[in-house]
């Protein structure tokens, strides 16, 4: 049975989620009500107010995670928005290899990586591009998400593969489990991705500045000021000439400091 959420409870909950995670729920009352009240029902609550009181007071990470999992979508797949990977292989990687001839370190971030398909996909592009030279480079991809649940799936690295994955990639970068028909990401790719929990609302304090940031289909949840602030932090965390890729259905504010170089692909000046 679905519980009823009062205006006041909805307002304080959506304010809290926005402040903590940047996620804007004001237009999503129906979704919030149905998804969260079903969670509360599963936990044996008969009223929303005590659940929300407790969530806001205690901020228990396990409960916050359950709430977050109901409110966000983690939908992702290999080869998603393939144009980005083409641009990455044909334009970005040749440039980076030139630029990093000396240190041989590439710094790439998949921000909002969900269950890992995106950073593994990036890693496969890099290995393909560098070929036998790959072992002489540090190409580790940083992959972050707010959700522990998706990061656990990412770390496991076992998937049903779509037909869009090239056959030679299936052979080279996956190990098929005959019993289940699923594919495990091969160690050479797995070891090349570092997964970490990170909330994109937090200051960006990673050791290196990034050559490329992929933040695709994440900011769709954020309102414009939250998005602009994050874009500013991405810009500061990127090397001059570095790139930002966002989802194909997303856009940057016209005052953004980046220049557009391809659809939903931007470069720091
Ligand atoms: C739809 S998935 C996108 C996955 C992948 N980038 C893609 O394009 O296929 C969005 C991800 O953003 C994550 N996310 C949402 N808000 C976040 C935040 N404040 N900090 C970090 N990750 C967040 C969600 O947990 C989810 O896994």
PDB file of C-alpha atoms and ligand atoms in Angstrom:
ATOM      1  CA  UNK A   1       0.000   0.000   0.000  1.00  0.00           C
ATOM      2  CA  UNK A   2       1.345   3.453  -0.908  1.00  0.00           C
ATOM      3  CA  UNK A   3       1.732   5.929   1.966  1.00  0.00           C
ATOM      4  CA  UNK A   4       0.819   9.593   1.707  1.00  0.00           C
ATOM      5  CA  UNK A   5       3.583  12.208   1.875  1.00  0.00           C
ATOM      6  CA  UNK A   6       2.616  15.652   3.132  1.00  0.00           C
ATOM      7  CA  UNK A   7       3.757  18.830   1.333  1.00  0.00           C
ATOM      8  CA  UNK A   8       6.009  19.629   4.253  1.00  0.00           C
ATOM      9  CA  UNK A   9       7.690  16.216   4.242  1.00  0.00           C
ATOM     10  CA  UNK A  10       8.187  16.368   0.475  1.00  0.00           C
ATOM     11  CA  UNK A  11       9.722  19.852   0.718  1.00  0.00           C
ATOM     12  CA  UNK A  12      12.184  19.054   3.483  1.00  0.00           C
ATOM     13  CA  UNK A  13      13.169  15.766   1.832  1.00  0.00           C
ATOM     14  CA  UNK A  14      13.733  17.316  -1.597  1.00  0.00           C
ATOM     15  CA  UNK A  15      15.713  20.218  -0.056  1.00  0.00           C
ATOM     16  CA  UNK A  16      17.901  17.750   1.784  1.00  0.00           C
ATOM     17  CA  UNK A  17      18.556  15.581  -1.317  1.00  0.00           C
ATOM     18  CA  UNK A  18      19.338  18.667  -3.386  1.00  0.00           C
ATOM     19  CA  UNK A  19      21.808  20.010  -0.791  1.00  0.00           C
ATOM     20  CA  UNK A  20      23.535  16.657  -0.341  1.00  0.00           C
ATOM     21  CA  UNK A  21      23.639  15.294  -3.899  1.00  0.00           C
ATOM     22  CA  UNK A  22      22.610  18.123  -6.239  1.00  0.00           C
ATOM     23  CA  UNK A  23      19.613  16.077  -7.402  1.00  0.00           C
ATOM     24  CA  UNK A  24      16.613  18.254  -8.179  1.00  0.00           C
ATOM     25  CA  UNK A  25      13.355  16.520  -7.297  1.00  0.00           C
ATOM     26  CA  UNK A  26      10.953  19.449  -7.334  1.00  0.00           C
ATOM     27  CA  UNK A  27       9.307  18.338 -10.614  1.00  0.00           C
ATOM     28  CA  UNK A  28       9.352  14.690  -9.585  1.00  0.00           C
ATOM     29  CA  UNK A  29       6.867  14.580  -6.781  1.00  0.00           C
ATOM     30  CA  UNK A  30       4.982  11.625  -8.209  1.00  0.00           C
ATOM     31  CA  UNK A  31       8.148   9.563  -8.667  1.00  0.00           C
ATOM     32  CA  UNK A  32       9.488  10.415  -5.202  1.00  0.00           C
ATOM     33  CA  UNK A  33       6.199   9.631  -3.550  1.00  0.00           C
ATOM     34  CA  UNK A  34       5.753   6.271  -5.210  1.00  0.00           C
ATOM     35  CA  UNK A  35       9.357   5.084  -4.953  1.00  0.00           C
ATOM     36  CA  UNK A  36      10.045   6.256  -1.424  1.00  0.00           C
ATOM     37  CA  UNK A  37       6.750   5.353   0.100  1.00  0.00           C
ATOM     38  CA  UNK A  38       7.178   1.839  -1.289  1.00  0.00           C
ATOM     39  CA  UNK A  39      10.617   1.721   0.402  1.00  0.00           C
ATOM     40  CA  UNK A  40       9.090   2.900   3.669  1.00  0.00           C
ATOM     41  CA  UNK A  41       6.334   0.301   3.327  1.00  0.00           C
ATOM     42  CA  UNK A  42       8.953  -2.420   2.788  1.00  0.00           C
ATOM     43  CA  UNK A  43      10.651  -1.273   5.987  1.00  0.00           C
ATOM     44  CA  UNK A  44       7.401  -1.552   7.901  1.00  0.00           C
ATOM     45  CA  UNK A  45       6.667   2.181   8.260  1.00  0.00           C
ATOM     46  CA  UNK A  46       3.051   3.245   8.335  1.00  0.00           C
ATOM     47  CA  UNK A  47       3.798   7.002   8.228  1.00  0.00           C
ATOM     48  CA  UNK A  48       6.349   9.048   6.236  1.00  0.00           C
ATOM     49  CA  UNK A  49       7.188  11.684   8.845  1.00  0.00           C
ATOM     50  CA  UNK A  50       9.172   9.478  11.284  1.00  0.00           C
ATOM     51  CA  UNK A  51      11.153   7.956   8.386  1.00  0.00           C
ATOM     52  CA  UNK A  52      12.094  11.393   7.049  1.00  0.00           C
ATOM     53  CA  UNK A  53      12.854  12.713  10.565  1.00  0.00           C
ATOM     54  CA  UNK A  54      15.246   9.839  11.093  1.00  0.00           C
ATOM     55  CA  UNK A  55      16.857  10.134   7.657  1.00  0.00           C
ATOM     56  CA  UNK A  56      17.539  13.848   8.077  1.00  0.00           C
ATOM     57  CA  UNK A  57      18.713  13.546  11.666  1.00  0.00           C
ATOM     58  CA  UNK A  58      20.846  10.407  11.601  1.00  0.00           C
ATOM     59  CA  UNK A  59      22.073  10.542   7.980  1.00  0.00           C
ATOM     60  CA  UNK A  60      22.818   6.860   8.253  1.00  0.00           C
ATOM     61  CA  UNK A  61      24.840   6.045   5.091  1.00  0.00           C
ATOM     62  CA  UNK A  62      23.097   2.693   4.507  1.00  0.00           C
ATOM     63  CA  UNK A  63      19.652   4.280   4.614  1.00  0.00           C
ATOM     64  CA  UNK A  64      20.785   7.263   2.528  1.00  0.00           C
ATOM     65  CA  UNK A  65      22.058   4.796  -0.063  1.00  0.00           C
ATOM     66  CA  UNK A  66      18.699   3.006  -0.186  1.00  0.00           C
ATOM     67  CA  UNK A  67      16.926   6.310  -0.704  1.00  0.00           C
ATOM     68  CA  UNK A  68      19.378   7.416  -3.374  1.00  0.00           C
ATOM     69  CA  UNK A  69      19.042   4.134  -5.230  1.00  0.00           C
ATOM     70  CA  UNK A  70      15.300   4.671  -5.468  1.00  0.00           C
ATOM     71  CA  UNK A  71      15.648   8.232  -6.708  1.00  0.00           C
ATOM     72  CA  UNK A  72      18.335   7.960  -9.365  1.00  0.00           C
ATOM     73  CA  UNK A  73      18.668   5.837 -12.433  1.00  0.00           C
ATOM     74  CA  UNK A  74      21.878   3.913 -13.009  1.00  0.00           C
ATOM     75  CA  UNK A  75      21.008   2.999 -16.579  1.00  0.00           C
ATOM     76  CA  UNK A  76      24.140   2.557 -18.688  1.00  0.00           C
ATOM     77  CA  UNK A  77      25.579   0.211 -21.303  1.00  0.00           C
ATOM     78  CA  UNK A  78      28.722  -0.530 -23.292  1.00  0.00           C
ATOM     79  CA  UNK A  79      29.232   1.576 -26.440  1.00  0.00           C
ATOM     80  CA  UNK A  80      26.702   4.168 -25.210  1.00  0.00           C
ATOM     81  CA  UNK A  81      26.906   7.324 -27.338  1.00  0.00           C
ATOM     82  CA  UNK A  82      29.529   5.760 -29.572  1.00  0.00           C
ATOM     83  CA  UNK A  83      30.420   9.133 -31.178  1.00  0.00           C
ATOM     84  CA  UNK A  84      32.268  10.029 -27.983  1.00  0.00           C
ATOM     85  CA  UNK A  85      34.426   6.933 -28.146  1.00  0.00           C
ATOM     86  CA  UNK A  86      35.165   7.598 -31.847  1.00  0.00           C
ATOM     87  CA  UNK A  87      36.207  11.163 -31.058  1.00  0.00           C
ATOM     88  CA  UNK A  88      38.223   9.927 -28.095  1.00  0.00           C
ATOM     89  CA  UNK A  89      40.141   7.401 -30.240  1.00  0.00           C
ATOM     90  CA  UNK A  90      40.512   9.496 -33.365  1.00  0.00           C
ATOM     91  CA  UNK A  91      41.203  12.951 -31.940  1.00  0.00           C
ATOM     92  CA  UNK A  92      41.835  12.940 -28.195  1.00  0.00           C
ATOM     93  CA  UNK A  93      44.147   9.955 -27.790  1.00  0.00           C
ATOM     94  CA  UNK A  94      46.545  10.920 -30.636  1.00  0.00           C
ATOM     95  CA  UNK A  95      46.806  14.381 -29.049  1.00  0.00           C
ATOM     96  CA  UNK A  96      47.379  13.025 -25.535  1.00  0.00           C
ATOM     97  CA  UNK A  97      50.018  10.578 -26.687  1.00  0.00           C
ATOM     98  CA  UNK A  98      51.921  13.471 -28.272  1.00  0.00           C
ATOM     99  CA  UNK A  99      51.505  15.632 -25.181  1.00  0.00           C
ATOM    100  CA  UNK A 100      52.583  12.946 -22.736  1.00  0.00           C
ATOM    101  CA  UNK A 101      55.564  11.484 -24.576  1.00  0.00           C
ATOM    102  CA  UNK A 102      57.743  12.245 -21.559  1.00  0.00           C
ATOM    103  CA  UNK A 103      55.711  11.283 -18.507  1.00  0.00           C
ATOM    104  CA  UNK A 104      53.583   8.613 -20.256  1.00  0.00           C
ATOM    105  CA  UNK A 105      50.722   9.246 -17.847  1.00  0.00           C
ATOM    106  CA  UNK A 106      47.133   9.818 -19.019  1.00  0.00           C
ATOM    107  CA  UNK A 107      44.636  11.188 -16.539  1.00  0.00           C
ATOM    108  CA  UNK A 108      41.034  10.279 -17.332  1.00  0.00           C
ATOM    109  CA  UNK A 109      37.950  10.411 -15.105  1.00  0.00           C
ATOM    110  CA  UNK A 110      34.597   8.734 -15.567  1.00  0.00           C
ATOM    111  CA  UNK A 111      32.457  10.801 -13.175  1.00  0.00           C
ATOM    112  CA  UNK A 112      29.134   9.076 -12.446  1.00  0.00           C
ATOM    113  CA  UNK A 113      30.380   5.754 -13.825  1.00  0.00           C
ATOM    114  CA  UNK A 114      27.402   3.683 -12.612  1.00  0.00           C
ATOM    115  CA  UNK A 115      28.013  -0.081 -12.981  1.00  0.00           C
ATOM    116  CA  UNK A 116      31.346   0.344 -14.784  1.00  0.00           C
ATOM    117  CA  UNK A 117      30.571  -0.083 -18.484  1.00  0.00           C
ATOM    118  CA  UNK A 118      31.743   3.464 -19.314  1.00  0.00           C
ATOM    119  CA  UNK A 119      35.206   3.367 -17.658  1.00  0.00           C
ATOM    120  CA  UNK A 120      35.867  -0.170 -18.931  1.00  0.00           C
ATOM    121  CA  UNK A 121      34.865   0.990 -22.401  1.00  0.00           C
ATOM    122  CA  UNK A 122      37.287   3.941 -22.153  1.00  0.00           C
ATOM    123  CA  UNK A 123      40.014   1.608 -21.008  1.00  0.00           C
ATOM    124  CA  UNK A 124      39.431  -0.723 -23.968  1.00  0.00           C
ATOM    125  CA  UNK A 125      39.742   2.232 -26.360  1.00  0.00           C
ATOM    126  CA  UNK A 126      43.054   3.198 -24.755  1.00  0.00           C
ATOM    127  CA  UNK A 127      44.479  -0.329 -24.877  1.00  0.00           C
ATOM    128  CA  UNK A 128      43.405  -0.682 -28.507  1.00  0.00           C
ATOM    129  CA  UNK A 129      44.957   2.631 -29.407  1.00  0.00           C
ATOM    130  CA  UNK A 130      48.290   2.083 -27.651  1.00  0.00           C
ATOM    131  CA  UNK A 131      48.552  -1.575 -28.712  1.00  0.00           C
ATOM    132  CA  UNK A 132      51.884  -3.149 -27.724  1.00  0.00           C
ATOM    133  CA  UNK A 133      53.035   0.188 -26.260  1.00  0.00           C
ATOM    134  CA  UNK A 134      50.275   0.143 -23.600  1.00  0.00           C
ATOM    135  CA  UNK A 135      52.493  -1.515 -20.986  1.00  0.00           C
ATOM    136  CA  UNK A 136      54.856   1.464 -21.066  1.00  0.00           C
ATOM    137  CA  UNK A 137      52.091   3.899 -20.106  1.00  0.00           C
ATOM    138  CA  UNK A 138      50.122   4.623 -16.939  1.00  0.00           C
ATOM    139  CA  UNK A 139      46.605   4.816 -18.343  1.00  0.00           C
ATOM    140  CA  UNK A 140      44.549   4.115 -15.220  1.00  0.00           C
ATOM    141  CA  UNK A 141      41.025   5.502 -15.449  1.00  0.00           C
ATOM    142  CA  UNK A 142      39.478   6.961 -12.300  1.00  0.00           C
ATOM    143  CA  UNK A 143      35.822   5.895 -12.064  1.00  0.00           C
ATOM    144  CA  UNK A 144      33.551   7.371  -9.385  1.00  0.00           C
ATOM    145  CA  UNK A 145      29.913   7.248  -8.363  1.00  0.00           C
ATOM    146  CA  UNK A 146      27.864   8.160  -5.323  1.00  0.00           C
ATOM    147  CA  UNK A 147      26.174   4.746  -5.171  1.00  0.00           C
ATOM    148  CA  UNK A 148      27.990   1.895  -3.423  1.00  0.00           C
ATOM    149  CA  UNK A 149      25.591  -0.571  -4.975  1.00  0.00           C
ATOM    150  CA  UNK A 150      26.563   0.228  -8.573  1.00  0.00           C
ATOM    151  CA  UNK A 151      30.240   0.442  -7.636  1.00  0.00           C
ATOM    152  CA  UNK A 152      30.060  -3.107  -6.261  1.00  0.00           C
ATOM    153  CA  UNK A 153      28.667  -4.292  -9.624  1.00  0.00           C
ATOM    154  CA  UNK A 154      31.366  -2.301 -11.406  1.00  0.00           C
ATOM    155  CA  UNK A 155      34.101  -3.857  -9.318  1.00  0.00           C
ATOM    156  CA  UNK A 156      32.753  -7.324 -10.018  1.00  0.00           C
ATOM    157  CA  UNK A 157      32.909  -6.561 -13.757  1.00  0.00           C
ATOM    158  CA  UNK A 158      30.629  -9.317 -15.042  1.00  0.00           C
ATOM    159  CA  UNK A 159      28.089  -8.444 -17.734  1.00  0.00           C
ATOM    160  CA  UNK A 160      25.645  -9.627 -20.348  1.00  0.00           C
ATOM    161  CA  UNK A 161      27.165  -8.104 -23.469  1.00  0.00           C
ATOM    162  CA  UNK A 162      25.162  -6.270 -26.132  1.00  0.00           C
ATOM    163  CA  UNK A 163      25.674  -7.194 -29.812  1.00  0.00           C
ATOM    164  CA  UNK A 164      27.171  -3.749 -30.377  1.00  0.00           C
ATOM    165  CA  UNK A 165      30.421  -4.839 -28.733  1.00  0.00           C
ATOM    166  CA  UNK A 166      32.874  -5.691 -31.523  1.00  0.00           C
ATOM    167  CA  UNK A 167      33.737  -9.404 -31.722  1.00  0.00           C
ATOM    168  CA  UNK A 168      37.464  -8.724 -31.414  1.00  0.00           C
ATOM    169  CA  UNK A 169      36.821  -6.832 -28.153  1.00  0.00           C
ATOM    170  CA  UNK A 170      34.804  -9.745 -26.806  1.00  0.00           C
ATOM    171  CA  UNK A 171      37.744 -12.020 -27.494  1.00  0.00           C
ATOM    172  CA  UNK A 172      40.476  -9.668 -26.321  1.00  0.00           C
ATOM    173  CA  UNK A 173      38.954  -7.933 -23.315  1.00  0.00           C
ATOM    174  CA  UNK A 174      36.461 -10.394 -21.812  1.00  0.00           C
ATOM    175  CA  UNK A 175      36.445 -13.929 -20.474  1.00  0.00           C
ATOM    176  CA  UNK A 176      33.238 -15.835 -21.184  1.00  0.00           C
ATOM    177  CA  UNK A 177      31.721 -17.941 -18.450  1.00  0.00           C
ATOM    178  CA  UNK A 178      30.278 -20.875 -20.366  1.00  0.00           C
ATOM    179  CA  UNK A 179      27.763 -21.839 -17.652  1.00  0.00           C
ATOM    180  CA  UNK A 180      26.084 -18.434 -17.301  1.00  0.00           C
ATOM    181  CA  UNK A 181      26.850 -17.046 -20.748  1.00  0.00           C
ATOM    182  CA  UNK A 182      28.069 -13.855 -19.042  1.00  0.00           C
ATOM    183  CA  UNK A 183      31.341 -12.094 -19.707  1.00  0.00           C
ATOM    184  CA  UNK A 184      33.926 -11.039 -17.111  1.00  0.00           C
ATOM    185  CA  UNK A 185      36.127  -8.055 -17.911  1.00  0.00           C
ATOM    186  CA  UNK A 186      39.679  -9.322 -18.518  1.00  0.00           C
ATOM    187  CA  UNK A 187      42.334  -8.463 -15.893  1.00  0.00           C
ATOM    188  CA  UNK A 188      44.241  -6.181 -18.278  1.00  0.00           C
ATOM    189  CA  UNK A 189      41.183  -3.886 -18.399  1.00  0.00           C
ATOM    190  CA  UNK A 190      39.991  -4.432 -14.853  1.00  0.00           C
ATOM    191  CA  UNK A 191      43.326  -3.475 -13.336  1.00  0.00           C
ATOM    192  CA  UNK A 192      43.299  -0.318 -15.393  1.00  0.00           C
ATOM    193  CA  UNK A 193      40.213   1.166 -13.712  1.00  0.00           C
ATOM    194  CA  UNK A 194      40.235   2.554 -10.163  1.00  0.00           C
ATOM    195  CA  UNK A 195      36.764   2.742  -8.610  1.00  0.00           C
ATOM    196  CA  UNK A 196      36.019   5.180  -5.783  1.00  0.00           C
ATOM    197  CA  UNK A 197      32.955   6.606  -4.094  1.00  0.00           C
ATOM    198  CA  UNK A 198      32.694  10.310  -4.798  1.00  0.00           C
ATOM    199  CA  UNK A 199      29.841  12.798  -4.467  1.00  0.00           C
ATOM    200  CA  UNK A 200      30.000  15.329  -7.289  1.00  0.00           C
ATOM    201  CA  UNK A 201      28.778  17.996  -4.876  1.00  0.00           C
ATOM    202  CA  UNK A 202      32.101  17.777  -3.015  1.00  0.00           C
ATOM    203  CA  UNK A 203      35.239  19.787  -3.858  1.00  0.00           C
ATOM    204  CA  UNK A 204      37.414  18.035  -6.457  1.00  0.00           C
ATOM    205  CA  UNK A 205      40.732  17.292  -4.844  1.00  0.00           C
ATOM    206  CA  UNK A 206      42.359  14.514  -6.850  1.00  0.00           C
ATOM    207  CA  UNK A 207      46.139  14.353  -7.140  1.00  0.00           C
ATOM    208  CA  UNK A 208      46.330  15.072 -10.871  1.00  0.00           C
ATOM    209  CA  UNK A 209      44.425  17.412 -13.145  1.00  0.00           C
ATOM    210  CA  UNK A 210      42.502  15.554 -15.815  1.00  0.00           C
ATOM    211  CA  UNK A 211      43.161  15.276 -19.540  1.00  0.00           C
ATOM    212  CA  UNK A 212      39.593  14.113 -20.092  1.00  0.00           C
ATOM    213  CA  UNK A 213      36.477  14.036 -17.921  1.00  0.00           C
ATOM    214  CA  UNK A 214      33.496  11.937 -18.984  1.00  0.00           C
ATOM    215  CA  UNK A 215      30.407  13.046 -17.048  1.00  0.00           C
ATOM    216  CA  UNK A 216      27.628  11.687 -19.199  1.00  0.00           C
ATOM    217  CA  UNK A 217      23.965  11.427 -18.255  1.00  0.00           C
ATOM    218  CA  UNK A 218      24.617  12.491 -14.662  1.00  0.00           C
ATOM    219  CA  UNK A 219      23.875  16.227 -14.629  1.00  0.00           C
ATOM    220  CA  UNK A 220      20.386  15.569 -16.008  1.00  0.00           C
ATOM    221  CA  UNK A 221      19.356  15.336 -12.363  1.00  0.00           C
ATOM    222  CA  UNK A 222      20.841  18.713 -11.409  1.00  0.00           C
ATOM    223  CA  UNK A 223      19.312  22.166 -11.746  1.00  0.00           C
ATOM    224  CA  UNK A 224      21.144  24.851 -13.738  1.00  0.00           C
ATOM    225  CA  UNK A 225      23.015  26.582 -10.854  1.00  0.00           C
ATOM    226  CA  UNK A 226      24.190  23.212  -9.474  1.00  0.00           C
ATOM    227  CA  UNK A 227      25.271  22.148 -12.949  1.00  0.00           C
ATOM    228  CA  UNK A 228      27.101  25.446 -13.633  1.00  0.00           C
ATOM    229  CA  UNK A 229      28.974  25.166 -10.339  1.00  0.00           C
ATOM    230  CA  UNK A 230      30.015  21.587 -11.154  1.00  0.00           C
ATOM    231  CA  UNK A 231      31.129  22.592 -14.655  1.00  0.00           C
ATOM    232  CA  UNK A 232      33.301  25.283 -13.012  1.00  0.00           C
ATOM    233  CA  UNK A 233      34.876  22.668 -10.728  1.00  0.00           C
ATOM    234  CA  UNK A 234      35.456  20.336 -13.695  1.00  0.00           C
ATOM    235  CA  UNK A 235      37.097  23.213 -15.581  1.00  0.00           C
ATOM    236  CA  UNK A 236      39.480  23.923 -12.698  1.00  0.00           C
ATOM    237  CA  UNK A 237      40.293  20.221 -12.401  1.00  0.00           C
ATOM    238  CA  UNK A 238      41.209  19.912 -16.113  1.00  0.00           C
ATOM    239  CA  UNK A 239      44.560  20.639 -17.782  1.00  0.00           C
ATOM    240  CA  UNK A 240      44.541  23.401 -20.441  1.00  0.00           C
ATOM    241  CA  UNK A 241      43.499  21.772 -23.721  1.00  0.00           C
ATOM    242  CA  UNK A 242      41.766  18.950 -21.791  1.00  0.00           C
ATOM    243  CA  UNK A 243      38.278  17.692 -22.623  1.00  0.00           C
ATOM    244  CA  UNK A 244      34.826  17.288 -21.079  1.00  0.00           C
ATOM    245  CA  UNK A 245      32.232  14.890 -22.527  1.00  0.00           C
ATOM    246  CA  UNK A 246      28.606  15.124 -21.390  1.00  0.00           C
ATOM    247  CA  UNK A 247      25.530  13.121 -22.444  1.00  0.00           C
ATOM    248  CA  UNK A 248      24.138  13.718 -25.947  1.00  0.00           C
ATOM    249  CA  UNK A 249      20.846  15.018 -24.552  1.00  0.00           C
ATOM    250  CA  UNK A 250      22.603  17.491 -22.241  1.00  0.00           C
ATOM    251  CA  UNK A 251      23.976  20.970 -22.887  1.00  0.00           C
ATOM    252  CA  UNK A 252      26.271  23.518 -21.254  1.00  0.00           C
ATOM    253  CA  UNK A 253      25.210  27.024 -20.330  1.00  0.00           C
ATOM    254  CA  UNK A 254      26.126  29.530 -23.033  1.00  0.00           C
ATOM    255  CA  UNK A 255      28.438  31.308 -20.575  1.00  0.00           C
ATOM    256  CA  UNK A 256      30.415  28.152 -19.888  1.00  0.00           C
ATOM    257  CA  UNK A 257      34.187  28.648 -20.134  1.00  0.00           C
ATOM    258  CA  UNK A 258      34.617  25.625 -22.435  1.00  0.00           C
ATOM    259  CA  UNK A 259      34.679  25.749 -26.233  1.00  0.00           C
ATOM    260  CA  UNK A 260      32.566  23.227 -28.153  1.00  0.00           C
ATOM    261  CA  UNK A 261      34.637  20.920 -30.362  1.00  0.00           C
ATOM    262  CA  UNK A 262      32.109  18.195 -31.283  1.00  0.00           C
ATOM    263  CA  UNK A 263      28.545  17.312 -30.230  1.00  0.00           C
ATOM    264  CA  UNK A 264      28.435  17.300 -26.401  1.00  0.00           C
ATOM    265  CA  UNK A 265      32.246  17.460 -26.356  1.00  0.00           C
ATOM    266  CA  UNK A 266      34.074  20.481 -24.950  1.00  0.00           C
ATOM    267  CA  UNK A 267      37.666  21.644 -24.576  1.00  0.00           C
ATOM    268  CA  UNK A 268      39.316  23.825 -21.959  1.00  0.00           C
ATOM    269  CA  UNK A 269      40.802  26.883 -23.646  1.00  0.00           C
TER     270      UNK A 269
HETATM  271  C1  LIG B   1      22.484   7.266 -15.732  1.00  0.00           C
HETATM  272  S1  LIG B   1      23.959   6.908 -14.851  1.00  0.00           S
HETATM  273  C2  LIG B   1      25.185   7.374 -16.059  1.00  0.00           C
HETATM  274  C3  LIG B   1      26.249   6.318 -16.291  1.00  0.00           C
HETATM  275  C4  LIG B   1      27.224   6.596 -17.431  1.00  0.00           C
HETATM  276  N1  LIG B   1      27.953   7.817 -17.197  1.00  0.00           N
HETATM  277  C5  LIG B   1      26.507   6.628 -18.747  1.00  0.00           C
HETATM  278  O1  LIG B   1      26.395   7.693 -19.361  1.00  0.00           O
HETATM  279  O2  LIG B   1      26.047   5.583 -19.219  1.00  0.00           O
HETATM  280  C6  LIG B   1      24.032   8.282 -13.695  1.00  0.00           C
HETATM  281  C7  LIG B   1      24.904   7.995 -12.488  1.00  0.00           C
HETATM  282  O3  LIG B   1      25.142   9.227 -11.796  1.00  0.00           O
HETATM  283  C8  LIG B   1      25.258   8.939 -10.429  1.00  0.00           C
HETATM  284  N2  LIG B   1      25.064  10.167  -9.635  1.00  0.00           N
HETATM  285  C9  LIG B   1      23.926  10.895  -9.455  1.00  0.00           C
HETATM  286  N3  LIG B   1      24.149  11.930  -8.618  1.00  0.00           N
HETATM  287  C10 LIG B   1      25.468  11.856  -8.265  1.00  0.00           C
HETATM  288  C11 LIG B   1      26.301  12.639  -7.412  1.00  0.00           C
HETATM  289  N4  LIG B   1      25.833  13.714  -6.751  1.00  0.00           N
HETATM  290  N5  LIG B   1      27.603  12.289  -7.276  1.00  0.00           N
HETATM  291  C12 LIG B   1      28.084  11.207  -7.945  1.00  0.00           C
HETATM  292  N6  LIG B   1      27.352  10.418  -8.761  1.00  0.00           N
HETATM  293  C13 LIG B   1      26.049  10.739  -8.919  1.00  0.00           C
HETATM  294  C14 LIG B   1      24.166   7.892 -10.192  1.00  0.00           C
HETATM  295  O4  LIG B   1      24.417   7.135  -9.027  1.00  0.00           O
HETATM  296  C15 LIG B   1      24.257   7.065 -11.495  1.00  0.00           C
HETATM  297  O5  LIG B   1      25.025   5.892 -11.323  1.00  0.00           O
END
